[in-house]
Amino acid sequence: MLKNLCTSAIILFLISSHFLVFAQEGLDKIVNPKTNGTGYVSNADHILSNETVAKLNALIKPLNENGKAQVAVVLVNSIGDQVPKDFSTALLRKWGIGDRKKNNGLLILFVADQRRIEFEVGYGLEGLLTDLTCQRIQQGLMIPYFKKGDYNSGVLKGVELVVETIDTGIDQSLDEDNLYPELGWVLFQDILFFLVYIGAYSAYTTSQRGQYVVHSASGWWVPFLLFGPLIIVSVVALATPIFVMWDLFFLISYCCWSVFFSFAIGNMLASEPVGETRVQQYQYLKLMVWGFTVYAVLFPLPFLIFKYIGAKRRLRKLRYTPYQSPDSGAEMVLMKKNRALELTDKEQMEEKLGSVSYDLWEAGEGDPVMKLAYLNQNTKIRRCKKCLSITAKKTKRIVESKATTKGEGIASVYYTCQICGKSDFINQPISRKPQLNIFKGMFAAGLASSGDSNSSSSDRSSSSSSSSSSDSSSSSSSSSDWGGGSSGGGGSGSSW
Ligand SMILES: [Zn+2]
């Protein structure tokens, strides 16, 4: 019985070890740069240009000569359906990359069809090239180029930083200036976007109609309007690897905003206008449409556009559907000529200044004219305290105290009535300067967490049976002039 068990265990072992050998079969197909004397780069599928290969060899050669490390770069179109991590571990062992005693080998494996880059790190280098360091270099430097199909730059920049790290003994990936090659430009674009957005938002909220809309809103969504989507996206970004792809990050951020605004604003536009008369309803809806035009432009989602067009149509209907004459019941028409005869001097001045427009409806000769006043909520003309017409025009603005990032400023704005000549002034708050440190902090947080959030394939292979490792080191020493080093499966990989 016991004997049977032992036999089956041995058979199982033989079968499994046979499978191990079978799994590494493709290794023979990888061109060993040592055996055909081309240096340190295996580029049989011509993924890199000859120029890049020459640069890589020049970079790697000194490390080999001063005994700090042995680095091999292998680029292949495909390894079939084998796992790149297992493959790179096996290949490093088979070739014996690294000094036999120091085990200072590093294999950089690029698999095109699986869109995978693996760093296979020998024991001796694991202290310097930790999994985290490998991932920072891959995701912060190489993957952004790979995504754009620029394999030459991606591999070259990555190897440069690896070589510099090994050469100096200092983890160069900790210096963020070395990573995120185009982050500066992307950051600039995004900050520009935010500045435009904040500018539009603050200009809008400090305008008369903006204040009306913001103050008349229920309140909770106003701060959410600006920060809500940003917070949501930041939480998502910190919890997922999305932050590496800044373009996607901001696309999602923009989509969140768009969807949020579409529903919030669309519903407001579609709600029944407040007011007893058609004029009041018109004014209410007009305010909404005006106020949200900036958002319709910033977030042109079909849903919002339809609501917007619908609101415009309702506005026309409210204003221009003919009234019935209260006397004769006849349909009235809008007066186009001789309007001056029906309007007072004040009203004419108001129309001239654009603060009020008057609709004059008449049924026929001799019938009384119906006069409807439409206040222009978008006007900068104020109501005169003396004659009560909306004819006070701004003459000058004096800044009493400047706005800072900590508090509002105050400006005195002077007005003169164009009818009676009375001068007056109002104190106007100047919006606090927006604090951009919030964004800075978020970007920093995104960068700091960049190391540990992506898929770590540090599958520390337990299958490294002693027989296979001794087998590989012996074969490596005979078949190549790599140093005969080995790997415990250290290092890390990233996909793009
Ligand atoms: Zn006046």
Short mmCIF file of C-alpha atoms and ligand atoms in Angstrom, two decimals:
data_model
loop_
_atom_site.label_atom_id
_atom_site.label_comp_id
_atom_site.label_asym_id
_atom_site.label_seq_id
_atom_site.Cartn_x
_atom_site.Cartn_y
_atom_site.Cartn_z
CA MET A 1 0.00 0.00 0.00
CA LEU A 2 2.67 2.46 1.10
CA LYS A 3 4.80 1.30 -1.77
CA ASN A 4 1.96 2.01 -4.21
CA LEU A 5 1.59 5.51 -2.80
CA CYS A 6 5.29 6.14 -3.22
CA THR A 7 5.23 4.89 -6.77
CA SER A 8 2.30 7.06 -7.71
CA ALA A 9 3.97 10.05 -6.01
CA ILE A 10 7.09 9.47 -8.07
CA ILE A 11 5.03 9.08 -11.23
CA LEU A 12 3.16 12.28 -10.40
CA PHE A 13 6.45 14.04 -9.83
CA LEU A 14 7.83 12.79 -13.09
CA ILE A 15 4.71 13.87 -14.96
CA SER A 16 4.72 17.31 -13.34
CA SER A 17 8.41 17.85 -13.94
CA HIS A 18 7.83 16.74 -17.48
CA PHE A 19 5.15 19.40 -17.76
CA LEU A 20 7.54 21.97 -16.37
CA VAL A 21 9.98 21.18 -19.12
CA PHE A 22 7.14 21.16 -21.63
CA ALA A 23 5.92 24.59 -20.41
CA GLN A 24 9.33 26.08 -21.07
CA GLU A 25 9.61 24.63 -24.52
CA GLY A 26 9.38 28.00 -26.30
CA LEU A 27 12.56 29.11 -24.54
CA ASP A 28 14.67 27.51 -27.25
CA LYS A 29 13.08 29.71 -29.87
CA ILE A 30 14.26 32.90 -28.16
CA VAL A 31 17.45 34.09 -29.81
CA ASN A 32 20.14 34.38 -27.17
CA PRO A 33 22.09 37.57 -27.95
CA LYS A 34 25.17 36.03 -26.37
CA THR A 35 25.28 33.08 -28.74
CA ASN A 36 25.07 35.15 -31.89
CA GLY A 37 27.19 37.90 -30.46
CA THR A 38 24.90 40.90 -30.83
CA GLY A 39 25.19 42.16 -27.29
CA TYR A 40 22.44 42.15 -24.69
CA VAL A 41 19.29 42.62 -26.73
CA SER A 42 17.22 39.87 -28.34
CA ASN A 43 15.22 41.57 -31.07
CA ALA A 44 14.62 38.78 -33.59
CA ASP A 45 11.10 40.03 -34.39
CA HIS A 46 12.47 43.51 -35.14
CA ILE A 47 10.21 45.22 -32.62
CA LEU A 48 12.90 47.80 -31.93
CA SER A 49 14.90 49.76 -34.48
CA ASN A 50 18.57 48.94 -34.98
CA GLU A 51 19.38 52.37 -33.61
CA THR A 52 17.55 51.65 -30.35
CA VAL A 53 19.24 48.26 -30.02
CA ALA A 54 22.64 49.92 -30.44
CA LYS A 55 21.75 52.49 -27.76
CA LEU A 56 20.55 49.76 -25.38
CA ASN A 57 23.73 47.76 -25.84
CA ALA A 58 25.83 50.85 -25.13
CA LEU A 59 23.81 51.52 -21.98
CA ILE A 60 23.99 47.97 -20.64
CA LYS A 61 27.58 47.13 -21.53
CA PRO A 62 29.31 49.15 -18.72
CA LEU A 63 27.17 47.44 -16.04
CA ASN A 64 28.34 44.09 -17.27
CA GLU A 65 31.95 45.22 -17.43
CA ASN A 66 32.08 46.71 -13.94
CA GLY A 67 30.29 43.66 -12.54
CA LYS A 68 27.29 45.53 -11.16
CA ALA A 69 24.69 43.61 -13.13
CA GLN A 70 23.92 41.59 -16.21
CA VAL A 71 20.95 42.87 -18.09
CA ALA A 72 19.20 41.16 -20.98
CA VAL A 73 16.41 42.73 -22.99
CA VAL A 74 14.20 40.29 -24.87
CA LEU A 75 11.46 41.40 -27.22
CA VAL A 76 9.16 38.90 -28.89
CA ASN A 77 5.89 39.11 -30.77
CA SER A 78 4.48 36.11 -28.95
CA ILE A 79 5.20 33.34 -26.45
CA GLY A 80 1.94 31.60 -27.26
CA ASP A 81 -0.41 31.39 -24.34
CA GLN A 82 2.33 31.01 -21.75
CA VAL A 83 2.37 33.30 -18.73
CA PRO A 84 5.06 35.99 -19.27
CA LYS A 85 6.10 35.86 -15.61
CA ASP A 86 6.73 32.11 -15.67
CA PHE A 87 8.41 32.45 -19.03
CA SER A 88 10.78 35.19 -17.88
CA THR A 89 11.70 33.27 -14.71
CA ALA A 90 12.46 30.18 -16.78
CA LEU A 91 14.39 32.12 -19.41
CA LEU A 92 16.59 33.90 -16.86
CA ARG A 93 17.41 30.56 -15.29
CA LYS A 94 17.97 28.84 -18.61
CA TRP A 95 20.38 31.47 -19.87
CA GLY A 96 21.82 32.01 -16.40
CA ILE A 97 21.70 35.79 -16.57
CA GLY A 98 23.73 37.35 -13.77
CA ASP A 99 26.85 36.38 -11.89
CA ARG A 100 26.65 32.84 -10.53
CA LYS A 101 27.50 34.03 -7.01
CA LYS A 102 26.00 37.52 -6.97
CA ASN A 103 22.85 36.53 -8.89
CA ASN A 104 22.73 40.09 -10.22
CA GLY A 105 20.81 39.28 -13.38
CA LEU A 106 17.92 41.25 -14.82
CA LEU A 107 15.76 40.10 -17.68
CA ILE A 108 13.42 42.59 -19.31
CA LEU A 109 10.85 40.65 -21.31
CA PHE A 110 8.53 42.39 -23.74
CA VAL A 111 5.66 40.32 -25.15
CA ALA A 112 3.86 42.21 -27.89
CA ASP A 113 0.70 40.16 -28.36
CA GLN A 114 0.02 39.92 -24.63
CA ARG A 115 0.88 43.63 -24.22
CA ARG A 116 3.04 42.77 -21.27
CA ILE A 117 6.38 43.93 -19.90
CA GLU A 118 8.12 41.81 -17.25
CA PHE A 119 11.19 42.58 -15.16
CA GLU A 120 12.73 39.35 -13.91
CA VAL A 121 15.12 40.28 -11.13
CA GLY A 122 17.86 38.05 -9.73
CA TYR A 123 18.23 37.69 -5.95
CA GLY A 124 21.21 39.98 -5.85
CA LEU A 125 19.33 42.91 -7.33
CA GLU A 126 16.04 42.45 -5.51
CA GLY A 127 17.04 44.85 -2.74
CA LEU A 128 17.48 47.65 -5.23
CA LEU A 129 14.94 46.72 -7.90
CA THR A 130 12.00 45.95 -5.67
CA ASP A 131 8.64 44.98 -7.14
CA LEU A 132 7.44 48.49 -6.41
CA THR A 133 10.40 50.08 -8.14
CA CYS A 134 9.88 47.87 -11.18
CA GLN A 135 6.23 48.85 -11.37
CA ARG A 136 6.94 52.54 -11.00
CA ILE A 137 9.39 52.38 -13.90
CA GLN A 138 7.04 50.30 -16.02
CA GLN A 139 3.86 52.26 -15.38
CA GLY A 140 5.31 55.67 -14.94
CA LEU A 141 7.73 55.60 -17.82
CA MET A 142 7.36 52.69 -20.24
CA ILE A 143 3.63 52.00 -20.46
CA PRO A 144 2.69 55.57 -21.48
CA TYR A 145 4.90 55.15 -24.56
CA PHE A 146 3.73 51.59 -25.22
CA LYS A 147 0.14 52.78 -25.23
CA LYS A 148 1.01 55.08 -28.06
CA GLY A 149 2.81 52.29 -29.88
CA ASP A 150 6.21 53.91 -29.33
CA TYR A 151 8.08 50.80 -28.18
CA ASN A 152 11.50 52.27 -28.98
CA SER A 153 11.12 55.19 -26.57
CA GLY A 154 9.35 53.09 -23.93
CA VAL A 155 12.04 50.41 -23.75
CA LEU A 156 14.90 52.89 -24.04
CA LYS A 157 13.61 55.24 -21.31
CA GLY A 158 12.83 52.30 -19.01
CA VAL A 159 16.23 50.70 -19.46
CA GLU A 160 17.93 54.07 -18.98
CA LEU A 161 16.31 54.49 -15.57
CA VAL A 162 17.02 50.88 -14.58
CA VAL A 163 20.67 51.23 -15.56
CA GLU A 164 20.94 54.52 -13.68
CA THR A 165 19.36 52.92 -10.60
CA ILE A 166 21.77 49.98 -10.66
CA ASP A 167 24.75 52.17 -11.46
CA THR A 168 24.12 54.72 -8.69
CA GLY A 169 22.61 52.27 -6.22
CA ILE A 170 19.84 54.82 -5.70
CA ASP A 171 16.24 54.08 -6.64
CA GLN A 172 15.74 56.61 -9.45
CA SER A 173 12.03 55.84 -9.68
CA LEU A 174 11.51 57.65 -6.37
CA ASP A 175 12.29 60.91 -8.11
CA GLU A 176 9.01 61.80 -9.77
CA ASP A 177 10.79 64.04 -12.23
CA ASN A 178 12.16 60.88 -13.80
CA LEU A 179 8.71 59.40 -14.33
CA TYR A 180 5.56 60.41 -16.16
CA PRO A 181 7.28 61.68 -19.30
CA GLU A 182 4.41 63.84 -20.49
CA LEU A 183 2.80 64.54 -17.17
CA GLY A 184 3.96 68.14 -17.24
CA TRP A 185 2.14 68.80 -20.46
CA VAL A 186 -0.97 66.85 -19.45
CA LEU A 187 -0.99 68.60 -16.10
CA PHE A 188 -0.71 71.94 -17.86
CA GLN A 189 -3.68 71.10 -20.07
CA ASP A 190 -5.75 69.95 -17.16
CA ILE A 191 -4.94 72.93 -15.00
CA LEU A 192 -5.83 75.14 -17.96
CA PHE A 193 -9.12 73.30 -18.24
CA PHE A 194 -9.81 73.79 -14.53
CA LEU A 195 -8.85 77.45 -14.67
CA VAL A 196 -11.23 78.04 -17.56
CA TYR A 197 -13.89 76.11 -15.74
CA ILE A 198 -13.40 77.91 -12.44
CA GLY A 199 -13.18 81.21 -14.27
CA ALA A 200 -16.44 80.58 -16.10
CA TYR A 201 -18.07 79.31 -12.93
CA SER A 202 -17.02 82.20 -10.71
CA ALA A 203 -17.72 84.82 -13.38
CA TYR A 204 -21.11 83.30 -13.78
CA THR A 205 -21.96 83.06 -10.08
CA THR A 206 -20.92 86.64 -9.40
CA SER A 207 -23.05 87.90 -12.28
CA GLN A 208 -26.54 89.02 -11.37
CA ARG A 209 -28.33 86.17 -13.04
CA GLY A 210 -25.80 83.68 -11.75
CA GLN A 211 -26.35 84.83 -8.20
CA TYR A 212 -30.06 84.60 -8.73
CA VAL A 213 -29.86 81.05 -9.99
CA VAL A 214 -27.30 79.90 -7.43
CA HIS A 215 -29.12 81.52 -4.52
CA SER A 216 -32.51 80.36 -5.63
CA ALA A 217 -31.29 76.78 -5.91
CA SER A 218 -31.82 74.46 -2.99
CA GLY A 219 -28.20 74.88 -1.94
CA TRP A 220 -26.68 71.44 -1.54
CA TRP A 221 -25.81 70.98 -5.17
CA VAL A 222 -24.00 74.28 -5.57
CA PRO A 223 -20.72 73.19 -3.94
CA PHE A 224 -21.29 69.73 -5.38
CA LEU A 225 -21.53 71.35 -8.80
CA LEU A 226 -17.88 72.19 -8.66
CA PHE A 227 -16.31 69.58 -6.41
CA GLY A 228 -18.64 66.60 -6.44
CA PRO A 229 -17.59 65.00 -9.73
CA LEU A 230 -13.96 65.77 -8.99
CA ILE A 231 -14.18 64.02 -5.62
CA ILE A 232 -15.95 61.01 -7.11
CA VAL A 233 -13.38 60.66 -9.86
CA SER A 234 -10.49 61.13 -7.44
CA VAL A 235 -11.80 58.35 -5.20
CA VAL A 236 -12.15 56.09 -8.24
CA ALA A 237 -8.69 57.09 -9.42
CA LEU A 238 -7.03 56.35 -6.08
CA ALA A 239 -8.75 52.99 -5.80
CA THR A 240 -7.97 51.81 -9.33
CA PRO A 241 -5.04 51.96 -11.72
CA ILE A 242 -6.86 54.51 -13.88
CA PHE A 243 -4.73 57.40 -12.66
CA VAL A 244 -1.82 56.24 -14.78
CA MET A 245 -3.85 57.15 -17.80
CA TRP A 246 -4.36 60.82 -17.23
CA ASP A 247 -6.29 61.34 -20.43
CA LEU A 248 -8.78 58.70 -19.41
CA PHE A 249 -8.92 60.14 -15.90
CA PHE A 250 -10.05 63.49 -17.19
CA LEU A 251 -12.32 62.03 -19.82
CA ILE A 252 -14.15 60.16 -17.06
CA SER A 253 -14.13 63.24 -14.92
CA TYR A 254 -15.69 65.21 -17.75
CA CYS A 255 -18.28 62.50 -18.38
CA CYS A 256 -19.24 62.51 -14.69
CA TRP A 257 -19.74 66.23 -14.85
CA SER A 258 -21.68 65.98 -18.07
CA VAL A 259 -24.06 63.35 -16.77
CA PHE A 260 -24.54 65.16 -13.48
CA PHE A 261 -25.21 68.49 -15.13
CA SER A 262 -27.42 66.99 -17.77
CA PHE A 263 -29.79 65.54 -15.23
CA ALA A 264 -29.67 68.36 -12.70
CA ILE A 265 -30.08 71.11 -15.25
CA GLY A 266 -32.29 69.20 -17.64
CA ASN A 267 -34.79 68.55 -14.87
CA MET A 268 -34.74 72.17 -13.80
CA LEU A 269 -35.32 73.33 -17.36
CA ALA A 270 -38.20 70.92 -17.78
CA SER A 271 -39.93 71.92 -14.54
CA GLU A 272 -43.07 74.06 -14.66
CA PRO A 273 -42.12 77.75 -14.73
CA VAL A 274 -43.02 79.64 -11.57
CA GLY A 275 -45.31 82.64 -11.96
CA GLU A 276 -48.98 83.58 -12.30
CA THR A 277 -48.82 85.46 -15.56
CA ARG A 278 -47.20 84.45 -18.80
CA VAL A 279 -44.75 87.32 -18.39
CA GLN A 280 -43.64 86.02 -14.98
CA GLN A 281 -43.35 82.47 -16.26
CA TYR A 282 -41.39 83.70 -19.25
CA GLN A 283 -39.00 85.64 -17.03
CA TYR A 284 -38.48 82.65 -14.76
CA LEU A 285 -37.74 80.27 -17.62
CA LYS A 286 -35.60 82.81 -19.44
CA LEU A 287 -33.44 83.12 -16.35
CA MET A 288 -32.99 79.36 -16.26
CA VAL A 289 -32.09 79.12 -19.93
CA TRP A 290 -29.69 82.02 -19.73
CA GLY A 291 -28.10 80.74 -16.58
CA PHE A 292 -27.54 77.29 -17.99
CA THR A 293 -26.37 78.25 -21.45
CA VAL A 294 -22.78 78.14 -20.24
CA TYR A 295 -23.32 74.57 -19.00
CA ALA A 296 -25.02 73.53 -22.22
CA VAL A 297 -21.89 74.64 -24.03
CA LEU A 298 -19.49 73.03 -21.53
CA PHE A 299 -21.45 69.78 -21.39
CA PRO A 300 -23.11 69.30 -24.75
CA LEU A 301 -24.89 66.05 -24.02
CA PRO A 302 -27.89 65.27 -26.23
CA PHE A 303 -30.16 64.95 -23.22
CA LEU A 304 -29.40 68.48 -22.10
CA ILE A 305 -29.49 69.90 -25.63
CA PHE A 306 -33.03 68.56 -26.14
CA LYS A 307 -34.20 70.02 -22.84
CA TYR A 308 -32.54 73.26 -23.77
CA ILE A 309 -34.21 73.43 -27.19
CA GLY A 310 -37.53 72.50 -25.57
CA ALA A 311 -37.16 75.32 -23.04
CA LYS A 312 -36.41 77.78 -25.85
CA ARG A 313 -39.58 76.71 -27.64
CA ARG A 314 -41.64 77.18 -24.48
CA LEU A 315 -40.15 80.63 -24.08
CA ARG A 316 -41.31 81.68 -27.55
CA LYS A 317 -44.75 80.25 -26.88
CA LEU A 318 -45.07 82.07 -23.56
CA ARG A 319 -44.12 85.37 -25.09
CA TYR A 320 -45.57 85.36 -28.60
CA THR A 321 -48.79 83.33 -28.45
CA PRO A 322 -51.40 86.04 -29.28
CA TYR A 323 -53.47 87.37 -26.37
CA GLN A 324 -57.23 87.78 -26.53
CA SER A 325 -58.56 91.30 -26.19
CA PRO A 326 -60.30 91.60 -22.79
CA ASP A 327 -62.93 93.89 -24.41
CA SER A 328 -63.79 92.36 -27.76
CA GLY A 329 -62.26 88.92 -27.30
CA ALA A 330 -60.48 89.38 -30.62
CA GLU A 331 -57.00 88.07 -31.17
CA MET A 332 -54.45 90.78 -30.51
CA VAL A 333 -51.33 91.45 -32.55
CA LEU A 334 -47.89 92.66 -31.51
CA MET A 335 -47.32 96.32 -32.38
CA LYS A 336 -44.31 96.95 -34.56
CA LYS A 337 -44.83 100.60 -35.59
CA ASN A 338 -45.51 103.81 -33.67
CA ARG A 339 -44.37 102.19 -30.45
CA ALA A 340 -42.84 105.47 -29.21
CA LEU A 341 -46.32 106.99 -28.88
CA GLU A 342 -47.30 104.36 -26.35
CA LEU A 343 -44.10 104.45 -24.26
CA THR A 344 -43.04 107.07 -21.69
CA ASP A 345 -39.61 108.71 -21.77
CA LYS A 346 -38.44 106.46 -18.94
CA GLU A 347 -39.63 103.36 -20.79
CA GLN A 348 -37.97 104.48 -23.99
CA MET A 349 -34.72 105.05 -22.07
CA GLU A 350 -35.03 101.59 -20.51
CA GLU A 351 -35.46 100.03 -23.95
CA LYS A 352 -32.53 102.06 -25.25
CA LEU A 353 -30.31 100.87 -22.37
CA GLY A 354 -31.59 97.35 -22.84
CA SER A 355 -32.76 96.94 -19.25
CA VAL A 356 -36.42 96.38 -20.10
CA SER A 357 -38.19 95.51 -23.32
CA TYR A 358 -41.85 96.24 -23.78
CA ASP A 359 -44.30 94.16 -25.79
CA LEU A 360 -47.28 96.17 -26.99
CA TRP A 361 -50.37 94.18 -27.96
CA GLU A 362 -53.33 95.83 -29.78
CA ALA A 363 -56.66 94.46 -30.93
CA GLY A 364 -57.64 97.22 -33.34
CA GLU A 365 -58.07 100.95 -33.86
CA GLY A 366 -59.13 102.74 -30.70
CA ASP A 367 -58.81 99.72 -28.45
CA PRO A 368 -56.54 100.15 -25.42
CA VAL A 369 -53.00 98.84 -25.93
CA MET A 370 -51.77 96.12 -23.57
CA LYS A 371 -48.23 96.86 -22.37
CA LEU A 372 -46.08 93.99 -21.05
CA ALA A 373 -42.67 94.69 -19.51
CA TYR A 374 -39.93 92.08 -19.83
CA LEU A 375 -37.04 92.78 -17.49
CA ASN A 376 -33.66 91.89 -18.84
CA GLN A 377 -32.04 89.84 -16.06
CA ASN A 378 -28.76 89.96 -17.86
CA THR A 379 -28.45 93.73 -17.74
CA LYS A 380 -25.84 95.73 -15.87
CA ILE A 381 -28.26 98.68 -15.64
CA ARG A 382 -29.67 99.20 -12.13
CA ARG A 383 -32.92 100.61 -10.86
CA CYS A 384 -32.68 104.31 -9.92
CA LYS A 385 -33.67 104.88 -6.31
CA LYS A 386 -35.15 108.26 -7.12
CA CYS A 387 -37.23 107.81 -10.27
CA LEU A 388 -37.51 104.02 -9.95
CA SER A 389 -36.88 103.33 -13.63
CA ILE A 390 -34.15 100.89 -14.59
CA THR A 391 -31.87 103.52 -16.06
CA ALA A 392 -28.89 103.81 -13.69
CA LYS A 393 -25.76 103.16 -15.72
CA LYS A 394 -22.41 102.13 -14.26
CA THR A 395 -19.84 104.94 -14.43
CA LYS A 396 -16.85 103.66 -12.46
CA ARG A 397 -15.64 100.87 -10.22
CA ILE A 398 -13.14 101.33 -7.40
CA VAL A 399 -11.52 98.37 -5.66
CA GLU A 400 -11.65 99.08 -1.91
CA SER A 401 -9.90 95.88 -0.85
CA LYS A 402 -8.46 93.13 -3.00
CA ALA A 403 -9.60 89.54 -2.92
CA THR A 404 -7.16 86.97 -1.57
CA THR A 405 -7.26 83.20 -1.39
CA LYS A 406 -8.48 83.62 2.20
CA GLY A 407 -11.26 86.14 1.78
CA GLU A 408 -13.47 88.21 -0.47
CA GLY A 409 -12.59 91.71 -1.56
CA ILE A 410 -14.87 94.72 -1.90
CA ALA A 411 -15.38 97.07 -4.80
CA SER A 412 -17.51 100.24 -4.94
CA VAL A 413 -19.47 100.52 -8.16
CA TYR A 414 -20.89 103.93 -9.06
CA TYR A 415 -24.06 104.42 -11.08
CA THR A 416 -25.70 107.49 -12.64
CA CYS A 417 -29.36 107.59 -13.67
CA GLN A 418 -29.78 108.48 -17.34
CA ILE A 419 -33.20 110.07 -16.67
CA CYS A 420 -32.88 112.14 -13.47
CA GLY A 421 -29.08 112.19 -13.16
CA LYS A 422 -28.97 110.83 -9.61
CA SER A 423 -25.68 109.16 -8.69
CA ASP A 424 -25.40 106.25 -6.33
CA PHE A 425 -22.97 103.46 -5.52
CA ILE A 426 -23.12 99.89 -4.29
CA ASN A 427 -20.55 97.71 -2.59
CA GLN A 428 -19.86 94.58 -4.54
CA PRO A 429 -18.00 91.57 -3.19
CA ILE A 430 -15.04 90.34 -5.21
CA SER A 431 -14.90 86.54 -5.24
CA ARG A 432 -12.23 84.83 -3.28
CA LYS A 433 -9.35 83.61 -5.38
CA PRO A 434 -9.72 79.89 -6.09
CA GLN A 435 -7.37 77.71 -4.14
CA LEU A 436 -5.59 75.43 -6.57
CA ASN A 437 -3.67 73.64 -3.83
CA ILE A 438 -6.54 71.19 -3.64
CA PHE A 439 -5.78 69.98 -7.15
CA LYS A 440 -2.06 69.95 -6.49
CA GLY A 441 -2.65 67.77 -3.45
CA MET A 442 -4.77 65.39 -5.46
CA PHE A 443 -2.19 65.01 -8.18
CA ALA A 444 0.47 64.35 -5.57
CA ALA A 445 -1.72 61.72 -3.95
CA GLY A 446 -2.27 60.10 -7.32
CA LEU A 447 1.44 59.95 -7.95
CA ALA A 448 2.33 58.67 -4.51
CA SER A 449 -0.05 55.74 -4.73
CA SER A 450 1.04 54.89 -8.23
CA GLY A 451 3.33 52.13 -7.10
CA ASP A 452 1.07 49.72 -5.35
CA SER A 453 -2.19 49.83 -7.15
CA ASN A 454 -1.57 47.98 -10.35
CA SER A 455 -1.68 44.28 -10.90
CA SER A 456 1.35 42.79 -9.32
CA SER A 457 2.24 39.55 -10.92
CA SER A 458 4.88 38.83 -8.34
CA ASP A 459 3.97 35.21 -8.50
CA ARG A 460 6.87 33.96 -6.45
CA SER A 461 6.97 30.62 -8.10
CA SER A 462 6.99 27.76 -5.65
CA SER A 463 7.70 25.35 -8.46
CA SER A 464 11.39 26.17 -8.48
CA SER A 465 12.41 22.66 -7.72
CA SER A 466 16.06 22.18 -6.98
CA SER A 467 16.49 19.82 -9.90
CA SER A 468 15.36 22.37 -12.47
CA SER A 469 17.48 25.20 -11.12
CA SER A 470 20.65 23.15 -10.98
CA ASP A 471 19.77 21.87 -14.39
CA SER A 472 19.41 25.38 -15.77
CA SER A 473 22.58 26.73 -14.25
CA SER A 474 24.60 23.89 -15.63
CA SER A 475 23.15 24.23 -19.07
CA SER A 476 23.59 27.99 -19.01
CA SER A 477 27.24 27.89 -18.11
CA SER A 478 27.93 25.62 -20.99
CA SER A 479 25.73 27.21 -23.63
CA SER A 480 26.41 30.91 -23.08
CA ASP A 481 28.67 33.41 -21.47
CA TRP A 482 26.00 34.91 -19.26
CA GLY A 483 27.24 34.58 -15.67
CA GLY A 484 25.10 31.62 -14.58
CA GLY A 485 22.86 33.58 -12.22
CA SER A 486 19.41 32.59 -11.10
CA SER A 487 16.14 34.14 -10.04
CA GLY A 488 13.64 33.43 -7.33
CA GLY A 489 10.90 35.02 -9.36
CA GLY A 490 11.60 38.53 -8.14
CA GLY A 491 10.53 41.54 -10.12
CA SER A 492 7.27 42.64 -11.54
CA GLY A 493 5.27 43.11 -14.70
CA SER A 494 2.71 45.50 -16.14
CA SER A 495 0.17 45.35 -18.93
CA TRP A 496 -0.97 48.10 -21.22
ZN ZN B 1 -33.48 108.46 -11.84
#
